Structures are given as structure tokens and as C-alpha cells.
Coordinates of C-alpha atoms in Angstrom, one line a residue:
M1 CA -16.3 4.5 -18.1
K2 CA -18.8 6.7 -17.2
K3 CA -17.6 6.8 -13.4
Y4 CA -14.3 7.8 -14.7
L5 CA -15.9 10.7 -16.6
N6 CA -18.2 11.5 -13.5
L7 CA -15.6 14.1 -12.0
F8 CA -17.8 15.9 -9.5
D9 CA -20.4 14.9 -7.4
F10 CA -22.4 17.9 -7.5
K11 CA -25.2 16.4 -5.0
Q12 CA -22.4 16.7 -2.4
K13 CA -22.9 19.7 -0.1
V14 CA -19.8 21.6 -0.3
D15 CA -18.8 24.1 2.6
Y16 CA -16.6 26.4 0.4
K17 CA -15.0 28.4 3.1
T18 CA -13.7 25.4 4.6
E19 CA -12.5 23.7 1.4
I20 CA -10.6 26.9 0.4
L21 CA -8.9 27.6 3.7
S22 CA -7.9 24.0 4.2
G23 CA -6.3 23.9 0.6
L24 CA -4.4 26.9 1.8
T25 CA -3.1 25.1 4.7
V26 CA -2.2 22.3 2.9
A27 CA -0.5 24.3 0.2
L28 CA 2.0 25.9 2.9
A29 CA 2.4 22.5 4.5
L30 CA 3.5 21.2 1.1
V31 CA 6.3 23.8 0.2
P32 CA 8.9 22.4 3.0
E33 CA 8.0 18.7 2.3
A34 CA 8.3 19.3 -1.7
I35 CA 11.7 21.0 -1.0
A36 CA 12.9 18.5 1.2
F37 CA 12.4 15.4 -0.6
A38 CA 13.7 17.1 -3.9
L39 CA 16.9 17.5 -2.2
I40 CA 17.4 13.9 -1.0
P41 CA 18.4 12.9 -4.6
G42 CA 20.0 16.4 -5.1
F43 CA 17.3 17.7 -7.6
S44 CA 16.3 21.6 -7.2
P45 CA 13.6 22.8 -5.1
L46 CA 11.5 23.5 -8.2
T47 CA 11.6 19.9 -9.2
G48 CA 9.8 19.0 -6.2
L49 CA 7.2 21.6 -6.1
Y50 CA 6.2 21.1 -9.6
A51 CA 5.8 17.6 -8.6
A52 CA 3.7 18.4 -5.8
F53 CA 1.6 21.1 -7.7
I54 CA 1.1 18.7 -10.9
L55 CA 0.1 15.6 -8.6
C56 CA -2.0 17.5 -6.2
L57 CA -4.1 19.3 -9.0
V58 CA -4.7 16.1 -11.0
T59 CA -5.3 13.7 -8.3
S60 CA -7.7 16.2 -6.9
I61 CA -9.7 16.2 -10.0
L62 CA -9.5 12.8 -11.5
G63 CA -8.8 10.6 -8.2
G64 CA -10.9 8.4 -6.4
R65 CA -10.7 9.7 -3.1
P66 CA -11.9 13.3 -2.8
G67 CA -10.2 15.2 0.1
M68 CA -6.8 13.2 -0.5
I69 CA -3.9 15.1 -1.2
S70 CA -0.8 13.6 -3.4
G71 CA 2.7 15.3 -4.1
A72 CA 6.1 14.5 -4.2
T73 CA 7.0 12.2 -1.2
G74 CA 10.3 10.7 0.2
A75 CA 9.3 7.0 -0.4
V76 CA 9.7 7.9 -4.3
A77 CA 12.4 10.3 -3.8
V78 CA 14.7 7.8 -2.0
I79 CA 14.2 5.6 -5.3
F80 CA 15.9 8.0 -7.5
V81 CA 19.0 7.8 -5.1
G82 CA 19.6 4.2 -6.4
L83 CA 18.7 5.1 -10.1
I84 CA 21.3 8.0 -9.8
L85 CA 24.1 6.0 -8.4
E86 CA 23.6 3.2 -11.0
L87 CA 23.6 6.0 -13.7
K88 CA 26.9 7.4 -12.5
R89 CA 28.4 3.8 -12.2
N90 CA 27.6 3.1 -15.9
F91 CA 28.2 6.6 -17.0
P92 CA 31.0 8.3 -14.9
E93 CA 30.6 11.5 -17.3
I94 CA 27.1 11.8 -17.1
E95 CA 25.7 15.3 -17.1
P96 CA 23.2 16.5 -14.3
E97 CA 20.9 17.4 -17.3
T98 CA 20.9 13.9 -18.8
I99 CA 20.3 12.3 -15.2
L100 CA 16.9 14.6 -14.9
N101 CA 15.9 13.2 -18.3
Y102 CA 16.3 9.4 -17.1
V103 CA 14.5 10.7 -13.9
F104 CA 11.6 12.0 -16.0
A105 CA 11.5 9.0 -18.2
T106 CA 11.3 6.9 -15.1
V107 CA 8.3 8.7 -13.8
I108 CA 6.5 8.7 -17.1
L109 CA 6.7 4.8 -17.4
A110 CA 5.7 4.6 -14.0
G111 CA 2.7 6.4 -14.7
V112 CA 1.9 4.1 -17.8
L113 CA 2.1 1.2 -15.3
Q114 CA 0.2 2.5 -12.8
I115 CA -2.7 3.3 -15.2
L116 CA -2.3 -0.2 -16.5
A117 CA -3.1 -1.4 -12.7
G118 CA -6.2 0.6 -12.8
V119 CA -7.5 -0.5 -16.2
L120 CA -6.8 -3.9 -14.9
R121 CA -8.5 -3.4 -11.8
L122 CA -5.7 -4.4 -9.5
G123 CA -6.6 -1.9 -7.0
K124 CA -8.9 -4.1 -5.3
F125 CA -5.9 -6.2 -4.2
I126 CA -5.3 -3.8 -1.3
R127 CA -8.2 -5.6 0.3
L128 CA -5.8 -8.4 0.9
V129 CA -3.6 -6.0 3.2
P130 CA -4.5 -7.5 6.6
H131 CA -5.2 -4.7 9.7
P132 CA -2.2 -5.6 11.5
V133 CA -0.2 -4.4 8.6
M134 CA -2.4 -1.5 8.3
F135 CA -1.8 -0.4 11.8
G136 CA 2.3 -0.8 11.3
F137 CA 2.0 1.2 8.0
V138 CA 0.3 4.1 9.7
N139 CA 2.5 3.8 12.9
G140 CA 5.7 3.6 10.3
L141 CA 4.4 6.7 8.7
A142 CA 3.8 8.5 12.0
I143 CA 7.3 7.9 13.1
I144 CA 8.8 8.8 9.7
I145 CA 6.6 12.2 9.7
F146 CA 8.0 13.0 13.3
M147 CA 11.6 11.9 12.8
A148 CA 11.7 14.0 9.5
Q149 CA 11.3 17.3 11.5
F150 CA 14.4 17.0 13.6
P151 CA 16.9 18.2 11.2
N152 CA 15.2 21.4 11.5
F153 CA 16.9 21.4 15.1
Y154 CA 20.3 21.6 13.7
Q155 CA 22.6 24.6 12.7
K156 CA 22.2 25.3 9.1
G157 CA 24.8 22.9 7.0
T158 CA 26.4 21.3 10.5
D159 CA 25.5 18.3 12.4
D160 CA 25.4 20.2 15.2
L161 CA 22.3 21.1 17.1
L162 CA 20.9 24.6 18.0
T163 CA 22.2 25.9 21.3
G164 CA 21.1 28.8 23.8
S165 CA 18.6 31.1 22.6
S166 CA 18.2 29.7 18.9
M167 CA 17.1 26.4 20.5
F168 CA 14.6 28.0 23.2
M169 CA 13.1 30.2 20.4
M170 CA 12.9 27.0 17.9
L171 CA 11.2 24.9 20.7
G172 CA 8.9 27.8 21.8
L173 CA 7.5 28.3 18.6
T174 CA 6.9 24.7 17.6
L175 CA 5.3 24.2 21.1
L176 CA 3.3 27.6 20.4
T177 CA 1.8 26.0 17.1
M178 CA 1.2 22.8 18.5
I179 CA -0.7 24.4 21.7
I180 CA -2.8 26.6 18.9
I181 CA -3.7 23.5 16.6
W182 CA -4.6 21.5 19.8
G183 CA -6.9 24.3 21.6
L184 CA -8.3 26.3 18.8
P185 CA -10.9 23.8 17.7
K186 CA -12.0 23.5 21.7
L187 CA -13.0 27.3 21.3
T188 CA -14.2 27.2 17.3
K189 CA -13.9 25.5 14.2
A190 CA -14.9 28.6 12.1
V191 CA -11.2 28.3 10.6
P192 CA -8.8 25.5 10.4
S193 CA -6.3 25.7 13.4
S194 CA -3.6 24.5 11.2
L195 CA -3.9 27.8 9.3
V196 CA -4.2 30.2 12.2
A197 CA -1.4 28.5 14.0
I198 CA 1.1 28.9 10.9
L199 CA -0.1 32.7 10.5
V200 CA 0.0 33.6 14.0
V201 CA 3.6 32.4 14.6
S202 CA 4.5 33.9 11.3
A203 CA 3.2 37.1 12.2
I204 CA 5.3 37.0 15.6
V205 CA 8.5 35.7 13.6
I206 CA 8.2 38.3 10.7
G207 CA 6.7 41.2 12.8
F208 CA 9.2 41.2 15.7
G209 CA 12.0 40.3 13.3
V210 CA 12.8 36.8 15.4
D211 CA 16.1 35.2 14.4
T212 CA 14.7 31.6 13.7
L213 CA 15.0 29.1 10.9
T214 CA 12.8 29.9 7.7
V215 CA 12.0 28.0 4.9
A216 CA 14.6 29.7 2.9
D217 CA 17.2 28.2 5.3
T218 CA 16.2 24.6 4.3
M219 CA 17.4 25.3 0.6
R220 CA 20.9 25.2 -0.6
E221 CA 23.0 28.6 -1.4
G222 CA 21.7 30.2 -4.3
E223 CA 18.4 28.2 -5.0
S224 CA 15.0 29.6 -4.5
I225 CA 11.5 28.4 -4.8
K226 CA 10.7 31.1 -7.3
G227 CA 9.7 30.0 -10.7
G228 CA 7.1 30.1 -13.5
F229 CA 4.7 27.6 -14.8
P230 CA 6.2 24.1 -15.0
P231 CA 8.3 23.9 -18.3
L232 CA 7.9 21.1 -20.6
S233 CA 10.6 18.6 -20.3
I234 CA 10.4 15.7 -23.0
P235 CA 13.2 13.3 -22.1
Q236 CA 16.2 13.6 -24.5
L237 CA 17.5 10.0 -24.4
P238 CA 18.1 7.2 -26.8
F239 CA 15.1 5.1 -27.6
T240 CA 16.8 2.0 -27.0
W241 CA 16.6 -1.4 -25.0
E242 CA 19.7 -0.1 -23.1
T243 CA 17.6 2.6 -22.1
F244 CA 15.0 0.6 -21.1
K245 CA 17.0 -1.7 -19.2
I246 CA 18.0 1.0 -16.9
I247 CA 14.6 2.7 -16.1
I248 CA 12.2 -0.1 -15.9
P249 CA 13.3 -1.7 -12.8
Y250 CA 13.1 1.9 -11.1
A251 CA 9.9 2.6 -12.7
G252 CA 8.3 -0.6 -11.6
I253 CA 9.3 0.3 -7.9
V254 CA 8.1 3.8 -8.1
A255 CA 4.7 2.5 -9.7
G256 CA 4.6 -0.2 -6.9
V257 CA 5.3 1.9 -3.8
G258 CA 3.3 4.7 -5.1
L259 CA 0.2 2.8 -5.4
I260 CA 0.9 1.1 -2.3
E261 CA 1.2 4.2 -0.3
S262 CA -1.8 5.7 -2.2
L263 CA -4.0 3.0 -1.8
L264 CA -3.1 2.5 1.8
T265 CA -3.6 6.1 2.5
L266 CA -7.1 5.9 0.6
N267 CA -8.3 3.3 3.1
I268 CA -7.4 5.5 6.0
I269 CA -9.2 8.7 4.5
D270 CA -12.1 6.2 4.1
E271 CA -12.1 5.1 7.6
I272 CA -11.8 8.6 8.6
T273 CA -14.4 10.3 6.7
D274 CA -16.7 6.9 6.7
T275 CA -17.1 7.0 3.0
R276 CA -15.5 4.7 0.4
G277 CA -13.3 5.8 -2.4
S278 CA -12.2 3.9 -5.7
G279 CA -9.0 2.2 -5.6
N280 CA -8.9 1.5 -9.4
K281 CA -9.8 5.4 -10.1
E282 CA -7.3 6.4 -7.8
C283 CA -4.4 4.3 -9.8
V284 CA -5.5 5.7 -13.4
A285 CA -5.1 9.2 -11.5
Q286 CA -2.0 8.7 -9.9
G287 CA -0.8 7.4 -13.2
T288 CA -2.2 10.2 -15.2
A289 CA -0.5 12.5 -12.6
N290 CA 3.0 11.0 -12.7
I291 CA 3.1 11.1 -16.4
M292 CA 2.1 14.9 -16.7
S293 CA 4.9 15.2 -13.8
G294 CA 7.4 13.5 -16.1
F295 CA 6.7 15.9 -19.0
L296 CA 6.3 19.0 -16.7
S297 CA 9.7 18.7 -14.9
G298 CA 8.3 17.3 -11.7
M299 CA 10.1 14.5 -9.7
G300 CA 6.8 12.2 -9.4
G301 CA 5.1 11.2 -6.4
C302 CA 1.9 9.6 -4.8
A303 CA -0.5 10.3 -1.9
M304 CA 0.6 12.0 1.1
I305 CA -0.7 10.7 4.4
G306 CA 0.6 13.9 6.3
Q307 CA -1.0 16.4 4.0
S308 CA -4.3 14.1 3.4
L309 CA -4.7 14.1 7.5
I310 CA -4.3 18.0 7.6
N311 CA -6.9 18.5 4.9
T312 CA -9.4 16.0 6.4
S313 CA -8.7 17.0 10.2
S314 CA -9.6 20.8 9.0
G315 CA -12.9 19.7 7.6
A316 CA -12.4 19.0 3.9
R317 CA -14.4 16.3 2.4
A318 CA -14.6 17.6 -1.6
R319 CA -12.2 18.2 -4.5
L320 CA -12.0 21.6 -4.0
S321 CA -9.6 21.7 -1.0
G322 CA -7.0 19.8 -3.4
I323 CA -7.6 22.2 -6.3
T324 CA -7.2 24.8 -4.2
A325 CA -4.0 23.7 -2.7
A326 CA -2.4 22.8 -5.9
V327 CA -3.2 26.3 -7.3
M328 CA -2.3 28.2 -4.3
L329 CA 1.1 26.6 -4.6
L330 CA 1.8 27.6 -8.2
V331 CA 0.9 30.9 -6.8
F332 CA 3.5 30.7 -4.5
I333 CA 5.9 29.8 -6.9
M334 CA 5.2 32.0 -9.4
F335 CA 4.5 35.5 -7.2
G336 CA 4.8 34.9 -3.6
S337 CA 8.2 33.0 -3.2
S338 CA 9.7 36.0 -1.3
L339 CA 6.8 35.7 1.4
I340 CA 6.9 31.9 1.5
E341 CA 10.5 31.8 2.0
R342 CA 10.4 33.8 5.1
L343 CA 7.9 31.5 6.8
P344 CA 9.2 30.2 10.3
M345 CA 10.2 26.4 10.0
A346 CA 8.8 26.1 13.5
A347 CA 5.1 26.5 12.5
L348 CA 5.7 23.8 9.8
V349 CA 7.6 21.8 12.1
G350 CA 4.8 21.9 15.2
L351 CA 2.3 21.3 12.5
M352 CA 3.9 17.9 11.1
F353 CA 4.3 17.2 14.9
M354 CA 0.7 17.4 15.5
V355 CA 0.3 15.3 12.0
A356 CA 2.5 12.5 13.3
I357 CA 0.7 12.6 16.9
G358 CA -2.9 12.2 15.2
T359 CA -1.6 9.6 12.6
F360 CA -0.1 7.1 15.0
E361 CA -2.7 4.4 16.0
W362 CA -2.4 4.7 19.8
A363 CA -5.0 2.2 19.8
S364 CA -2.9 -0.3 18.6
F365 CA -0.8 -0.5 22.3
R366 CA -4.3 -1.9 23.5
T367 CA -4.3 -4.6 21.1
F368 CA -1.1 -6.4 23.0
G369 CA -2.1 -9.5 24.9
K370 CA -5.6 -9.2 23.1
M371 CA -4.8 -10.1 19.4
P372 CA -3.0 -13.2 18.1
K373 CA 0.7 -13.2 18.9
S374 CA 1.2 -13.4 15.2
D375 CA -0.7 -10.1 14.6
V376 CA 1.3 -8.2 16.9
V377 CA 4.7 -9.6 15.5
V378 CA 3.4 -8.4 12.0
M379 CA 2.2 -5.0 13.2
V380 CA 5.5 -4.4 15.1
L381 CA 7.7 -5.8 12.3
V382 CA 5.9 -3.4 9.8
T383 CA 6.2 -0.6 11.9
L384 CA 10.0 -1.1 12.2
I385 CA 10.5 -1.8 8.7
T386 CA 8.7 1.1 7.5
A387 CA 10.1 3.7 9.9
I388 CA 14.1 2.5 9.6
T389 CA 14.1 1.9 5.7
H390 CA 11.2 4.1 4.5
N391 CA 10.4 1.3 2.0
L392 CA 6.8 1.0 2.5
A393 CA 6.5 -1.7 -0.5
V394 CA 8.7 -4.1 1.1
A395 CA 7.3 -3.5 4.7
V396 CA 3.5 -3.8 3.2
L397 CA 4.8 -7.2 1.5
L398 CA 6.3 -8.7 4.1
G399 CA 3.6 -7.9 6.4
V400 CA 1.2 -9.5 3.9
I401 CA 3.4 -12.5 3.3
I402 CA 3.8 -12.9 7.1
S403 CA 0.1 -12.8 7.7
A404 CA -0.6 -15.2 5.1
L405 CA 1.7 -17.9 6.4
A406 CA 0.3 -17.5 9.9
Y407 CA -3.1 -17.7 8.6
S408 CA -2.3 -20.9 6.6
W409 CA -0.6 -22.4 9.7
E410 CA -3.4 -21.9 11.9
N411 CA -5.9 -23.3 9.3
A412 CA -3.5 -26.2 8.7
K413 CA -4.1 -27.4 12.5
R414 CA -7.8 -27.4 12.0
I415 CA -8.5 -30.3 9.9
R416 CA -10.1 -33.3 11.5
A417 CA -11.6 -36.4 11.3
R418 CA -14.5 -38.0 12.6
K419 CA -14.5 -41.7 12.6
H420 CA -17.2 -44.5 12.6
I421 CA -18.3 -47.8 11.3
D422 CA -21.7 -48.5 10.2
D423 CA -23.7 -51.6 10.4
N424 CA -22.4 -52.6 7.0
G425 CA -18.8 -52.7 8.4
V426 CA -18.0 -49.6 6.2
K427 CA -15.8 -47.3 7.7
H428 CA -16.6 -43.5 7.5
Y429 CA -14.2 -40.8 7.8
E430 CA -15.9 -37.4 8.1
I431 CA -13.6 -34.9 7.1
Y432 CA -13.7 -31.2 8.7
G433 CA -11.5 -28.3 8.0
P434 CA -9.8 -27.2 4.6
L435 CA -7.7 -29.3 2.9
F436 CA -4.8 -27.3 1.4
F437 CA -0.9 -27.4 1.2
G438 CA -0.7 -26.8 4.8
S439 CA -3.0 -29.4 6.0
T440 CA -1.9 -32.2 3.8
A441 CA 0.5 -34.0 6.3
L442 CA -1.7 -33.7 9.0
F443 CA -4.7 -35.3 6.7
S444 CA -2.7 -38.2 5.8
E445 CA -2.2 -39.2 9.4
K446 CA -6.0 -39.2 10.1
F447 CA -6.0 -42.6 8.2
D448 CA -5.2 -46.3 9.9
I449 CA -5.0 -48.1 6.2
P450 CA -3.6 -51.2 7.7
N451 CA -6.4 -52.0 10.3
D452 CA -9.3 -50.1 8.1
P453 CA -12.1 -52.6 6.8
E454 CA -12.2 -53.6 3.2
E455 CA -14.5 -50.7 2.3
V456 CA -14.1 -46.9 3.3
I457 CA -15.9 -44.0 2.7
I458 CA -14.2 -40.5 3.3
D459 CA -17.0 -37.5 3.4
F460 CA -15.9 -34.1 2.5
K461 CA -19.5 -32.4 3.4
E462 CA -17.8 -30.2 6.0
S463 CA -14.5 -29.8 4.1
R464 CA -13.1 -28.2 1.3
V465 CA -10.5 -29.1 -1.4
A466 CA -8.6 -25.8 -1.7
D467 CA -5.5 -26.6 -4.3
M468 CA -3.7 -28.8 -5.9
S469 CA -1.6 -30.1 -3.2
G470 CA -5.1 -31.1 -1.6
I471 CA -5.9 -32.9 -4.7
E472 CA -2.5 -34.7 -4.6
A473 CA -3.1 -35.9 -1.1
L474 CA -6.5 -37.5 -2.1
N475 CA -4.6 -39.1 -5.1
K476 CA -1.9 -40.6 -2.5
I477 CA -4.7 -41.8 -0.1
T478 CA -6.6 -43.6 -2.8
E479 CA -3.2 -45.2 -4.1
R480 CA -2.3 -46.2 -0.6
Y481 CA -5.9 -48.0 0.0
A482 CA -5.7 -49.5 -3.6
K483 CA -2.3 -51.3 -2.7
A484 CA -3.7 -52.7 0.3
G485 CA -6.6 -54.0 -1.7
K486 CA -9.2 -51.8 -0.3
K487 CA -12.0 -49.9 -1.7
V488 CA -12.5 -46.1 -1.0
H489 CA -15.2 -43.8 -1.7
L490 CA -14.9 -40.1 -1.8
R491 CA -18.2 -38.1 -1.3
H492 CA -19.4 -34.7 -1.5
L493 CA -16.5 -33.3 -3.7
S494 CA -17.0 -30.6 -6.3
K495 CA -16.8 -31.3 -10.1
D496 CA -13.6 -29.7 -10.7
C497 CA -11.9 -31.9 -8.0
I498 CA -13.6 -35.1 -9.4
Q499 CA -12.0 -34.2 -12.9
L500 CA -8.6 -33.6 -11.1
L501 CA -8.5 -37.0 -9.5
D502 CA -6.8 -40.1 -10.9
N503 CA -8.9 -43.1 -11.4
A504 CA -12.2 -40.8 -10.5
E505 CA -14.8 -43.1 -12.0
D506 CA -13.9 -45.9 -9.9
I507 CA -13.5 -44.1 -6.4
I508 CA -15.9 -41.4 -6.0
D509 CA -19.9 -41.4 -5.4
V510 CA -21.2 -38.5 -7.1
N511 CA -24.3 -37.0 -5.5
V512 CA -25.6 -34.0 -7.8
M513 CA -28.0 -32.8 -5.1
E514 CA -25.2 -32.4 -2.2
D515 CA -22.1 -32.0 -4.1
P516 CA -20.5 -28.5 -3.7
T517 CA -20.3 -26.5 -6.5
Y518 CA -17.2 -24.4 -5.5
K519 CA -13.8 -24.0 -7.9
I520 CA -10.6 -25.2 -6.7
A521 CA -7.4 -23.1 -7.3
V522 CA -5.3 -25.1 -9.5
D523 CA -2.6 -24.4 -12.2
K524 CA -1.5 -28.2 -13.2
V525 CA -3.0 -31.6 -12.9
R526 CA -1.9 -35.0 -13.8
K527 CA -4.3 -37.8 -15.4
K528 CA -3.6 -41.3 -15.7
E529 CA -4.1 -43.9 -18.4
S530 CA -3.6 -47.4 -17.2
S531 CA -0.2 -47.3 -15.4
E532 CA 1.3 -44.9 -17.4
K533 CA 1.6 -41.2 -16.3
N534 CA 1.0 -38.3 -18.9
P535 CA 3.1 -34.8 -18.5
F536 CA 1.2 -32.3 -16.4
K537 CA -1.6 -30.7 -18.2
L538 CA -3.0 -27.2 -18.1
W539 CA -6.7 -27.1 -17.2
G540 CA -9.0 -23.6 -18.0
L541 CA -10.9 -23.5 -14.7

């Protein structure tokens, strides 16, 4: 509990100028992203902006990774499209306000699930994500960020590209932004280059009255980012099982996608800053932020890798930058909407292009031909699934599953047996490699039961029985030797393996000094009594 209450590390040296300027830059970058993500499911811009403010503020204060930025995200926004379609199928006459109530209730329930994940310390399971999956995840997100900027090169409300001077102006201002972001740090790092680029390009556009796409042009007619403090929004829904049946699946998906994206982003920022954040603490913070977002008219969200990289690349390392970004975003909403709406999209597009370029793991291309083929396949597959479907949870889970299967296949081929007959005519099988579900078939092929002598010793000193399939393989081998009228001894098995074997006392030599003490992963086990077999019995191992 103490580490959850210890919000700020006062021993950390904080560069206040860098933190505040970086937070301002992030706030400017959050505006178009929040608006765009709110429009995906058809919400008002303020629904996305309120979510960005609440998530950024709460996770910056309570989160497990100082410097990481959270807000409304496309991965979560896409989920609400499915929820809205289902609501319209079930309730054809449903009102927009009622739809929002379902959305807010879903966000709140997702937050509860995320807090539960943190309390149960499930954040540690992110360590199971292999490095090729991380590469694929990052590359896929970089492609998503890059491709998401292309709609800004179309004429407003059409599918036609900008033409003539409009296109050249958009391209020129975007390129100027990218050049400033790339070149300024080579001259000075006194101020974040991203902020300077936005201010310079905005000054050119506003000062000279350049006709180009602005933030206001990305919104629907009659909409504005002007608003007050996020209003209270207690979901007005019937507290029934029917309501829960609708929102529970979507809440689970929101919680899962949000945690996966947040924890993977946390790992990436850890590597960049050469520090270590707390995954479980971040789970609790994300959950708390989503609950507050649902009660304060926000659409929910999770960590944002693009804005997090803007923040860290600007030099921010403390919580102050995220808090500043959130406060400035609220200031824009309440007092600076008219100015923010005049910002040129070219400046923000150029900034996000540079984020995408910096996010992409270009080093992953050098792994081709050096990494195992299975790792390369996993990396490419996760990249493609992430980029095409925008479903980060499915991409990561598929990557983990394929990596696990490839690992199991490789380890299944490693089991082998060294054989020799001692002076007493006893044949020894010295087993090497893990015995688990993938290697049981190859393990069984090692034994020449018809031609073996009357007594056989199978030694597991250099092996390990990993699961119930391994135990079952041992039972079958001992049964085959018994049917052949031959005696077999099993040596160097762990105590839990001995307990799980049928007729263990007759076939196992126990060596207390040398037998391993590892635990075997098992859920069910059979025991024999005479020739009758009892039902499966649970063991509390």
C-alpha cells in the first residue's frame, strides 16, 4: 500500500522548464487526436477532449510510469463502434443520449476490471510478451500513426485529394515542421523542438493569413472544442441483467485493449528512459482514470505511445509534464478554443509524422536472416494485424500464442536419451531435455522395450517433467515394461512427480540427496487402486 501512496519521488531531480514546455507540446498534440478519435464512433469532440484531460491528469498523478501520457485512443474508440451497432440492432429507436449512457457505463465497468487486474497483480504477465511481438507492436503502431495523418490531405468532407496550391502549401508546411523538429536539437535543446515547430508554422499561417487546413476544419459543422469543466454524467440505465449482458463484453475488451496498449507502452518508455515503471500500479491508475472519465462525460482511453514519445523525446522524465499537459488541455477547452481551432493541421501532421518515424523500430530490418524464422514471422504478423485491424489485443495475443507454439516445437525436439548397459546387465536411459506435452511422442520412441534386458533404469537427472502429459507418458512407459514382464526404475524425479505416478512405490528409486524439488504444473491426476481406475482427482500443488 505504501508504494501506491508514494505518488511523487521528491529525490528525483526535476527540470521544471523542460517539464512544463514538454507538457504544453503534448497538450497541443492531444487536441486533434482526441477530436479525431471521438469522431470515429460519432461522438462530439468534447467527449474525446474530456477523456484526454481526465486520463492524462489521473495517470500522470497515480500511474506507474512518470512521463507516460494517456488519453482518448483509436484502439478504444473502435470498440465503441461495435457497441453502438449492437445497440441500434437491439433498440432501433434508441436516442443518442441513451447511447452515450451505455458508453459511459462501459467505460466505468472497464475501469473496475482494470483496477481488479492491478490489485491481483496481473500486470506482471506483460513480461510474457516476447521481443518479436514488441517489435511488431511498435512497428504496427508507427504505421497506424503515419497512415492516420493522410485524411488531412483530402478536401474537407470529400474523398478528393487536395490539388494545386492547397496541396503544395500543406506539403510545404508539413515538411517545414519536420525539418524544424529534426534540425533544432542539433543547434540547441533549450526548448522542445516540437513546440518550436508548432509555434513557428502557426505564426506563419496566422500571421500571413495562409489558406490551409486548421483544427476547426477537422470538426463537423457547428461543433467546437469550447466547453467548461467536464460535467457529471451518471449513466441513466436500468440496473438489470439485460443491461449488463450488453456492456460486459465490450467493457472486457476495452479493459483488455487498454491494459495491453498501456503496459506495452510502459515497457517501451522504460527502455527509452532506462528506468523501470510499475505495471500493476499503472493498471490501477488506468482503471481509476476510466472510472472518472465515465462519470465525467469522457469516452475513456489508455496510454498513447505517440504523445508519450513526444513527451520523452522533449526531455520530460517526471509527472509534472503529464499534469501540465492535462491542465493546459482544460485551459484550451475553457478559454483558448478559438486560438486552438486556428492551429494549422500541417504542423500537427508533421509532428505526428516525426513521431511515427521515431516510433518505428528500424533495427528490426537488420534481424532478418539473423533471428529465427519463427521470430521474424511473428514480428511481421503482429505488425500487419496491428496496422490493418487496429486491434492491438488480438495482434499481441496471436503473437504470444505463435511464439509459445514455436518455442514448444523447438523444445520438443531437444529431448534425447543416452543409453548404456552396466556390468550387472541393467540398461540405463539417461534422459536430457524437458518432458512435456510436445516431447512425449519423441520420448516414447527412445525405448526399445522388446529388446531391453529384464531390468531398466530411466534417469531424469538432466531432465525435467514439466506437465501432466509428461506424467502420463511415464505411466505408459512403465505399463509397457510391466506387460513385457520387465522391471523399470525411475530416478531423480521430484516428489510431486512421484505422487502423481501410478504404482509409484514399485517403480521409483528415491534419492533424497539428489532428487530435484521443482514443482510440476498439473491440474488433474489419476491414481490406481489394484486394477481399477478412480476418477480424476484435483491436487493442491
